[in-house]
Coordinates of C-alpha atoms in Angstrom, one line a residue:
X1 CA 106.1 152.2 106.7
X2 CA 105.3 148.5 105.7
X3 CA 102.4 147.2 107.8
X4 CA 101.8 144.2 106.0
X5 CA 101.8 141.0 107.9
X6 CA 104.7 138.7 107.2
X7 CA 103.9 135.1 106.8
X8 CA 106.2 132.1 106.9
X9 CA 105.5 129.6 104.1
X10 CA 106.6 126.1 104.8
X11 CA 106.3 122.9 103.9
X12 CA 104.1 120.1 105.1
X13 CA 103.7 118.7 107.7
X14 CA 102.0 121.4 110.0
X15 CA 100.4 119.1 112.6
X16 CA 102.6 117.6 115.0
X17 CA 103.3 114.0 117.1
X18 CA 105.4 113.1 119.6
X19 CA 106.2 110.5 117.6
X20 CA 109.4 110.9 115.9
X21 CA 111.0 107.9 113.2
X22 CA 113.2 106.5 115.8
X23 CA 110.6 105.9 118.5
X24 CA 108.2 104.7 116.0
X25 CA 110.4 102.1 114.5
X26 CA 111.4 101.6 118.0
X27 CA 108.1 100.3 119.1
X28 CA 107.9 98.1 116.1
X29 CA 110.9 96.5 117.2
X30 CA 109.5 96.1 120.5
X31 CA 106.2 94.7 119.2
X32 CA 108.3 91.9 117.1
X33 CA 109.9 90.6 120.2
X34 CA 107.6 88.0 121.1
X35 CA 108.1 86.4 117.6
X36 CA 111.8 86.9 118.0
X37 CA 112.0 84.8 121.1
X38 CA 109.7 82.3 120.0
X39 CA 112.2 82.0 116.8
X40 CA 115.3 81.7 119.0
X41 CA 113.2 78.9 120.9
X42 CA 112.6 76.8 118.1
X43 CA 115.3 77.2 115.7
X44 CA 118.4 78.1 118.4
X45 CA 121.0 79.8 117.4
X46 CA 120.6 79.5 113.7
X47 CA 117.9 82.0 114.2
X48 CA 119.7 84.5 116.4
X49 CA 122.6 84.6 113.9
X50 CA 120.0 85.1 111.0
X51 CA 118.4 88.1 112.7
X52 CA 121.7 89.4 113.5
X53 CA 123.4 89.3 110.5
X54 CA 120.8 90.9 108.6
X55 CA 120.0 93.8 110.8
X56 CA 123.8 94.3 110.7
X57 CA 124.5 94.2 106.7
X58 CA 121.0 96.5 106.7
X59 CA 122.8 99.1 108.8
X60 CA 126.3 98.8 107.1
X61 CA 124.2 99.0 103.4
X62 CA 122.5 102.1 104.6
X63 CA 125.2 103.7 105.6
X64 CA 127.5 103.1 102.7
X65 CA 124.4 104.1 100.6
X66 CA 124.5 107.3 102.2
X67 CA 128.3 108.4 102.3
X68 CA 128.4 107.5 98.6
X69 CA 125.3 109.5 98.1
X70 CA 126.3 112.6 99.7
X71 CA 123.4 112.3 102.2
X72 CA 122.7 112.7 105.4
X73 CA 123.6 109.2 107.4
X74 CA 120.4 108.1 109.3
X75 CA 121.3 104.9 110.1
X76 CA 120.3 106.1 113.7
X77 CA 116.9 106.2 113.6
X78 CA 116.4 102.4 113.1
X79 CA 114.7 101.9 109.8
X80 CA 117.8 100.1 108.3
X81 CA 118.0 97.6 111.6
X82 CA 114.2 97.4 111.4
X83 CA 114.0 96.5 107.6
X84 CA 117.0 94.0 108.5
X85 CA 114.9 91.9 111.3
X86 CA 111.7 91.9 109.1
X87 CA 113.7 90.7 106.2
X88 CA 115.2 87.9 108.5
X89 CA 112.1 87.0 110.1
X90 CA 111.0 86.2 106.2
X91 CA 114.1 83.6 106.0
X92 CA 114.6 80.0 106.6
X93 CA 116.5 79.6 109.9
X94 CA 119.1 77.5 107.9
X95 CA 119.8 79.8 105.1
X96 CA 124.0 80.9 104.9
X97 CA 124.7 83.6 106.6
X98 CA 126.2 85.3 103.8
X99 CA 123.1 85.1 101.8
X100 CA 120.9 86.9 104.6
X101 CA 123.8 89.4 104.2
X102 CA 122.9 90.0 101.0
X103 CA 119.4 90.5 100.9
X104 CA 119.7 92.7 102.9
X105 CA 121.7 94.8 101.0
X106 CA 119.6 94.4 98.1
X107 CA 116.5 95.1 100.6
X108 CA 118.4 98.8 101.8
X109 CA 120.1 99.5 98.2
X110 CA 117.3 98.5 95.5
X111 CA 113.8 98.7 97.8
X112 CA 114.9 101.9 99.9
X113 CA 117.9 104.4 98.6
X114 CA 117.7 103.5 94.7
X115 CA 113.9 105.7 95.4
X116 CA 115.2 108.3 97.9
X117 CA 115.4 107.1 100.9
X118 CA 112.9 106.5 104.0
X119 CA 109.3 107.7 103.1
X120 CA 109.9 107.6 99.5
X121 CA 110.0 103.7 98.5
X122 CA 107.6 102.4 96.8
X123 CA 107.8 98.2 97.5
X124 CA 108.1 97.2 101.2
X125 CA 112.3 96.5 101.4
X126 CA 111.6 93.3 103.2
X127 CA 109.8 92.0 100.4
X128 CA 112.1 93.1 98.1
X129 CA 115.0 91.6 99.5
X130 CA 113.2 88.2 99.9
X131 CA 112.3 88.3 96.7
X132 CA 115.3 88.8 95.0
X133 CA 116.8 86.4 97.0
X134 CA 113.9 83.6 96.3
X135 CA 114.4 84.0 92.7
X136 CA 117.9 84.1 92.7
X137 CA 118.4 81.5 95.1
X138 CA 116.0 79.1 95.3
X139 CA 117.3 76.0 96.8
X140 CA 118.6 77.5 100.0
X141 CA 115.3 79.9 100.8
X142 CA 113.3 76.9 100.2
X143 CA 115.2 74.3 102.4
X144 CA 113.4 74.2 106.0
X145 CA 114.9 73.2 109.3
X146 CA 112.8 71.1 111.9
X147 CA 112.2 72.9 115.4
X148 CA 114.3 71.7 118.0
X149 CA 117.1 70.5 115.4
X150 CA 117.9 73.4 113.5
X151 CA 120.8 71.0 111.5
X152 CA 118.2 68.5 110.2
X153 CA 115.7 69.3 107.1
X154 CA 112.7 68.9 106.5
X155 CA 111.3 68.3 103.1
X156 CA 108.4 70.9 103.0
X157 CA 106.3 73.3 104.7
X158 CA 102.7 72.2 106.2
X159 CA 101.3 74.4 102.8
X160 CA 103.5 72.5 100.3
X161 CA 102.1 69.1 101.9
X162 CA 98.8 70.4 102.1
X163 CA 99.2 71.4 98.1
X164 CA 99.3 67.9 97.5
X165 CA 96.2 67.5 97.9
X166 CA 94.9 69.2 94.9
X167 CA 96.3 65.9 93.1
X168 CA 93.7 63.7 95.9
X169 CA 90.7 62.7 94.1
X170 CA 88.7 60.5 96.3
X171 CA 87.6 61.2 100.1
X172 CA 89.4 58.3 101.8
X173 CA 92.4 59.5 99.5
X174 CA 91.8 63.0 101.7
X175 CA 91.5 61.8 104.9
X176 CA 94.5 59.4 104.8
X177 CA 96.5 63.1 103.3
X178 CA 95.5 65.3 106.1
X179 CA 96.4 62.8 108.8
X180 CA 100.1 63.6 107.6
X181 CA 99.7 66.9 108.3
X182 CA 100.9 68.9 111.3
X183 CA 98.3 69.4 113.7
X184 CA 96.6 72.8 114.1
X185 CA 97.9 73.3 117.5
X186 CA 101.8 73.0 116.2
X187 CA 101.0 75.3 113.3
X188 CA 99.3 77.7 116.1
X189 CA 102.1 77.6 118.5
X190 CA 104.8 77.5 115.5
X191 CA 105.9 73.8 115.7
X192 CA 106.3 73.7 111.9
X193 CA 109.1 73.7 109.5
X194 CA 109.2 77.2 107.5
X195 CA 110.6 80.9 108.0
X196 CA 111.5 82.4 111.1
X197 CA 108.6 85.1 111.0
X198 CA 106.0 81.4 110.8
X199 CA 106.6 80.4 114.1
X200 CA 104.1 81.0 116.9
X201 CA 101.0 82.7 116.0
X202 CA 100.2 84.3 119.2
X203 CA 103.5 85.5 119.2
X204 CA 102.7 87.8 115.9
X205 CA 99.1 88.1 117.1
X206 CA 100.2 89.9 120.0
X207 CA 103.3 92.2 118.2
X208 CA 100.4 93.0 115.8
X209 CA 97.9 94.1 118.5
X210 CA 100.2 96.4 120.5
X211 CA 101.3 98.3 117.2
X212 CA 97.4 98.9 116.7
X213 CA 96.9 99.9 120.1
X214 CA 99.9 102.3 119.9
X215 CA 98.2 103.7 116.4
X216 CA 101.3 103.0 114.8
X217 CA 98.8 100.5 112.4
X218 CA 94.9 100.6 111.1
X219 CA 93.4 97.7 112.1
X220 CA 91.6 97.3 108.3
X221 CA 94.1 95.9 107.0
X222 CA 94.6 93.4 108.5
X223 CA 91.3 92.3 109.8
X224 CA 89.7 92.9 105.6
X225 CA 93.3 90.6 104.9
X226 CA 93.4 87.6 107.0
X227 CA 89.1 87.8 106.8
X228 CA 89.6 87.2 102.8
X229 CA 91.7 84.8 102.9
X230 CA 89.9 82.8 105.4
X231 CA 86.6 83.2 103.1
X232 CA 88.3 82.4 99.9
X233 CA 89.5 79.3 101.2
X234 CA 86.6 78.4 102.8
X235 CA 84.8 78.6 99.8
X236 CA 87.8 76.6 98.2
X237 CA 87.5 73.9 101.2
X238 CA 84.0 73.8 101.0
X239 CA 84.3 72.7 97.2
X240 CA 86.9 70.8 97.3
X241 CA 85.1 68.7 100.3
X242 CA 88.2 69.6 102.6
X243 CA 86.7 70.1 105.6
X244 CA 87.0 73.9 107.9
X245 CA 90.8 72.9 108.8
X246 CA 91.7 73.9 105.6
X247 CA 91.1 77.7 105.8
X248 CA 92.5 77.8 109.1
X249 CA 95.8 76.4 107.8
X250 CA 95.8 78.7 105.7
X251 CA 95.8 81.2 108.0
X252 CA 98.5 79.9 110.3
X253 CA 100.7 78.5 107.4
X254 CA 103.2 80.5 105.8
X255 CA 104.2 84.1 106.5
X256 CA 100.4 85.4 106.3
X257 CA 100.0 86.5 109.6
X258 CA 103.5 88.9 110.4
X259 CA 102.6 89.6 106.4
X260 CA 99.0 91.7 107.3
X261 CA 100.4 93.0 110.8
X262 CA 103.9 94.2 110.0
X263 CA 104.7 94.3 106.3
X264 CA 100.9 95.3 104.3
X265 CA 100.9 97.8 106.8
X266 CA 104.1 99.3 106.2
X267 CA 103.2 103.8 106.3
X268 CA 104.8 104.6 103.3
X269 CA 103.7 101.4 101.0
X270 CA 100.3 100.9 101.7
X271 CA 97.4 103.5 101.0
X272 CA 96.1 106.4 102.8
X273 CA 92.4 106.5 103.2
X274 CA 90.3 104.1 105.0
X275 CA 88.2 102.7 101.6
X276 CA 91.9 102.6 100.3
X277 CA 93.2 100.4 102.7
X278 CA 89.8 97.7 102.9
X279 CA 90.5 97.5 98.7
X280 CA 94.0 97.4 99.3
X281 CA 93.3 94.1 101.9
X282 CA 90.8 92.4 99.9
X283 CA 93.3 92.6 96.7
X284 CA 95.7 91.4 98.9
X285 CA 94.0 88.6 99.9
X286 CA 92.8 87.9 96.4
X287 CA 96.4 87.5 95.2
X288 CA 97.9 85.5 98.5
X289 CA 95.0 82.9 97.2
X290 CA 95.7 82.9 93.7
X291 CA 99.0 82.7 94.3
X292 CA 99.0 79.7 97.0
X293 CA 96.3 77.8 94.7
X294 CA 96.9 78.2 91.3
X295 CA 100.7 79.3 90.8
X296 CA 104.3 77.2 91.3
X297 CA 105.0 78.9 94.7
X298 CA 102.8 77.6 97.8
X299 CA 103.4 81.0 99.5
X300 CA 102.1 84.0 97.7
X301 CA 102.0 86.8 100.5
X302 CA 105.4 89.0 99.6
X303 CA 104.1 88.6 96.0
X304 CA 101.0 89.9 97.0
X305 CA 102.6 92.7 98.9
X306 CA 104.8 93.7 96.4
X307 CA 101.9 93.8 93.4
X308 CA 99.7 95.7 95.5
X309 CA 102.3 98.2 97.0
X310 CA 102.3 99.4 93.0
X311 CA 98.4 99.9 93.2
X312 CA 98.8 101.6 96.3
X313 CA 98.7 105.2 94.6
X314 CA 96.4 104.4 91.8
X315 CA 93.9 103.5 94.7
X316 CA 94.7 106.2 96.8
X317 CA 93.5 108.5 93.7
X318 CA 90.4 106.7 93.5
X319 CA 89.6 107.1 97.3
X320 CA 90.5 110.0 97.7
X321 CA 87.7 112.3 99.6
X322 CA 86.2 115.5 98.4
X323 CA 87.7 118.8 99.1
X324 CA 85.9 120.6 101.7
X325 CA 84.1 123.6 99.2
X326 CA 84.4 122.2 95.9
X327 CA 81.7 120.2 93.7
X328 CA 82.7 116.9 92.6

């Protein structure tokens, strides 16, 4: 007789959560809710129809992908409608409806199922999808709405206007610049022209907190992000003679804020170790400067994203920690 112990051989994982994929997008969805009303508040409807729109063509495009596939549908477990509202919150409140449609397609289609589905993409979708529309469509994602009056436009974002001032020589030239500027408690509270996910900073701020209280997010990136960028530009500030408003505008301008809480921590884009993730911030925040300084777009964050989310690997390798009983 056969006494040899039988073991069963499986797979990985072997520890397990009580977290499953639909509470943990779930609880992201919950933690973007503050920015979501404060959206609705200042763009109105415009927003609302955005957001909905998008998380709808996300869930249709996930589930076509699938049947045509032959895979299993998972359009239950809410990373389709979750990719869909992140996507919207990167849009102008203005933008057709048709076009928010179809980002998101190309956010579920070319940044998600083209690599295998949930857990195996390598760019965040959101980013994807904003960035093909952005290059495809550039007129209508750079078109901004005023708050309070969705309908009217407004010729730039407070980063565009404050780009002008790299063509201001003198100080008085300066000074009579910045007054045009929106004042740092609108770009705090979100009174600014620009994308849905811009508005309201202690909306984001908050969402971002509760996802690192829940564990669902490493507080590194973020913090080694948004701290890079503020010292980068205050170096910048500092020689250009701009005063300390200028790295704080930075801060609160653009999509740099729900970009370090909800998108450059995305599980399966970002790296795994601790040193990993403090490199993978300070490129990030490297890149969003570049970018906003030096190149044609005043944004630079899904950029950013995107070009890091390829290095994510190659700095995971480099991080990686010793195995417990070899040499190195």
């Amino acid at each position: 007789m056969d006494n040899t112990q039988q073991f069963l051989i499986t797979s990985s994982p072997h520890l397990h959560s009580r977290y499953t994929i639909d509470k943990a997008m779930r609880e992201v969805i919950i933690a973007l809710f503050p920015a979501i009303l404060a959206a609705v508040y200042f763009f109105r409807l415009n927003a609302a129809l955005v957001m909905l729109v998008s998380v709808v063509a996300s869930m249709s495009a996930e589930y076509a992908c699938q049947k045509i596939m032959g895979r299993p549908v998972t359009v239950s477990d809410g990373s389709a409608a979750l990719t869909g509202l992140l996507l919207a919150m990167c849009l102008p409140p203005a933008l057709p409806l048709w076009m928010a449609a179809l980002g998101s397609g190309f956010a579920i289609v070319i940044g998600k199922q083209v690599f295998g589905g949930l857990g195996c993409n390598v760019f965040n979708p959101a980013h994807i999808g904003r960035a093909i529309l952005l290059t495809s469509m550039p007129v209508e994602m750079t078109t901004w709405s005023v708050p309070g009056a969705p309908d009217a436009v407004s010729e730039a974002t407070p980063l565009a206007l404050s780009r002008a001032l790299e063509h201001v020589a003198s100080a008085d030239a300066i000074t009579q610049a910045t007054a045009k500027l929106p004042s740092l408690w609108d770009m705090f509270t979100g009174n600014i022209a620009g994308c849905l996910g811009e508005t309201c900073a202690p909306a984001l701020i908050l969402g971002g907190l509760y996802l690192i209280w829940r564990g669902h997010v490493d507080w590194r990136i973020p913090f080694y992000y948004l701290a890079s960028v503020f010292v980068i530009m205050g170096l910048y500030a500092a020689f250009r003679g701009y005063g300390m408003w200028y790295p704080i505008y930075q801060l609160l301008g653009g999509g740099l804020i729900i970009g370090a809480f909800f998108m450059a921590t995305d599980w399966v884009t970002s790296p795994l170790t601790a040193k990993g993730r403090i490199a993978f911030a300070l490129g990030l925040g490297l890149l969003t400067c570049l970018l906003r300084l030096k190149s044609g777009y005043t944004e630079g964050v899904c950029y950013s994203i995107l070009i890091m989310n390829m290095l994510a690997p190659l700095i995971d390798r480099a991080t990686r920690r010793r195995v417990f009983g070899r040499d190195k």
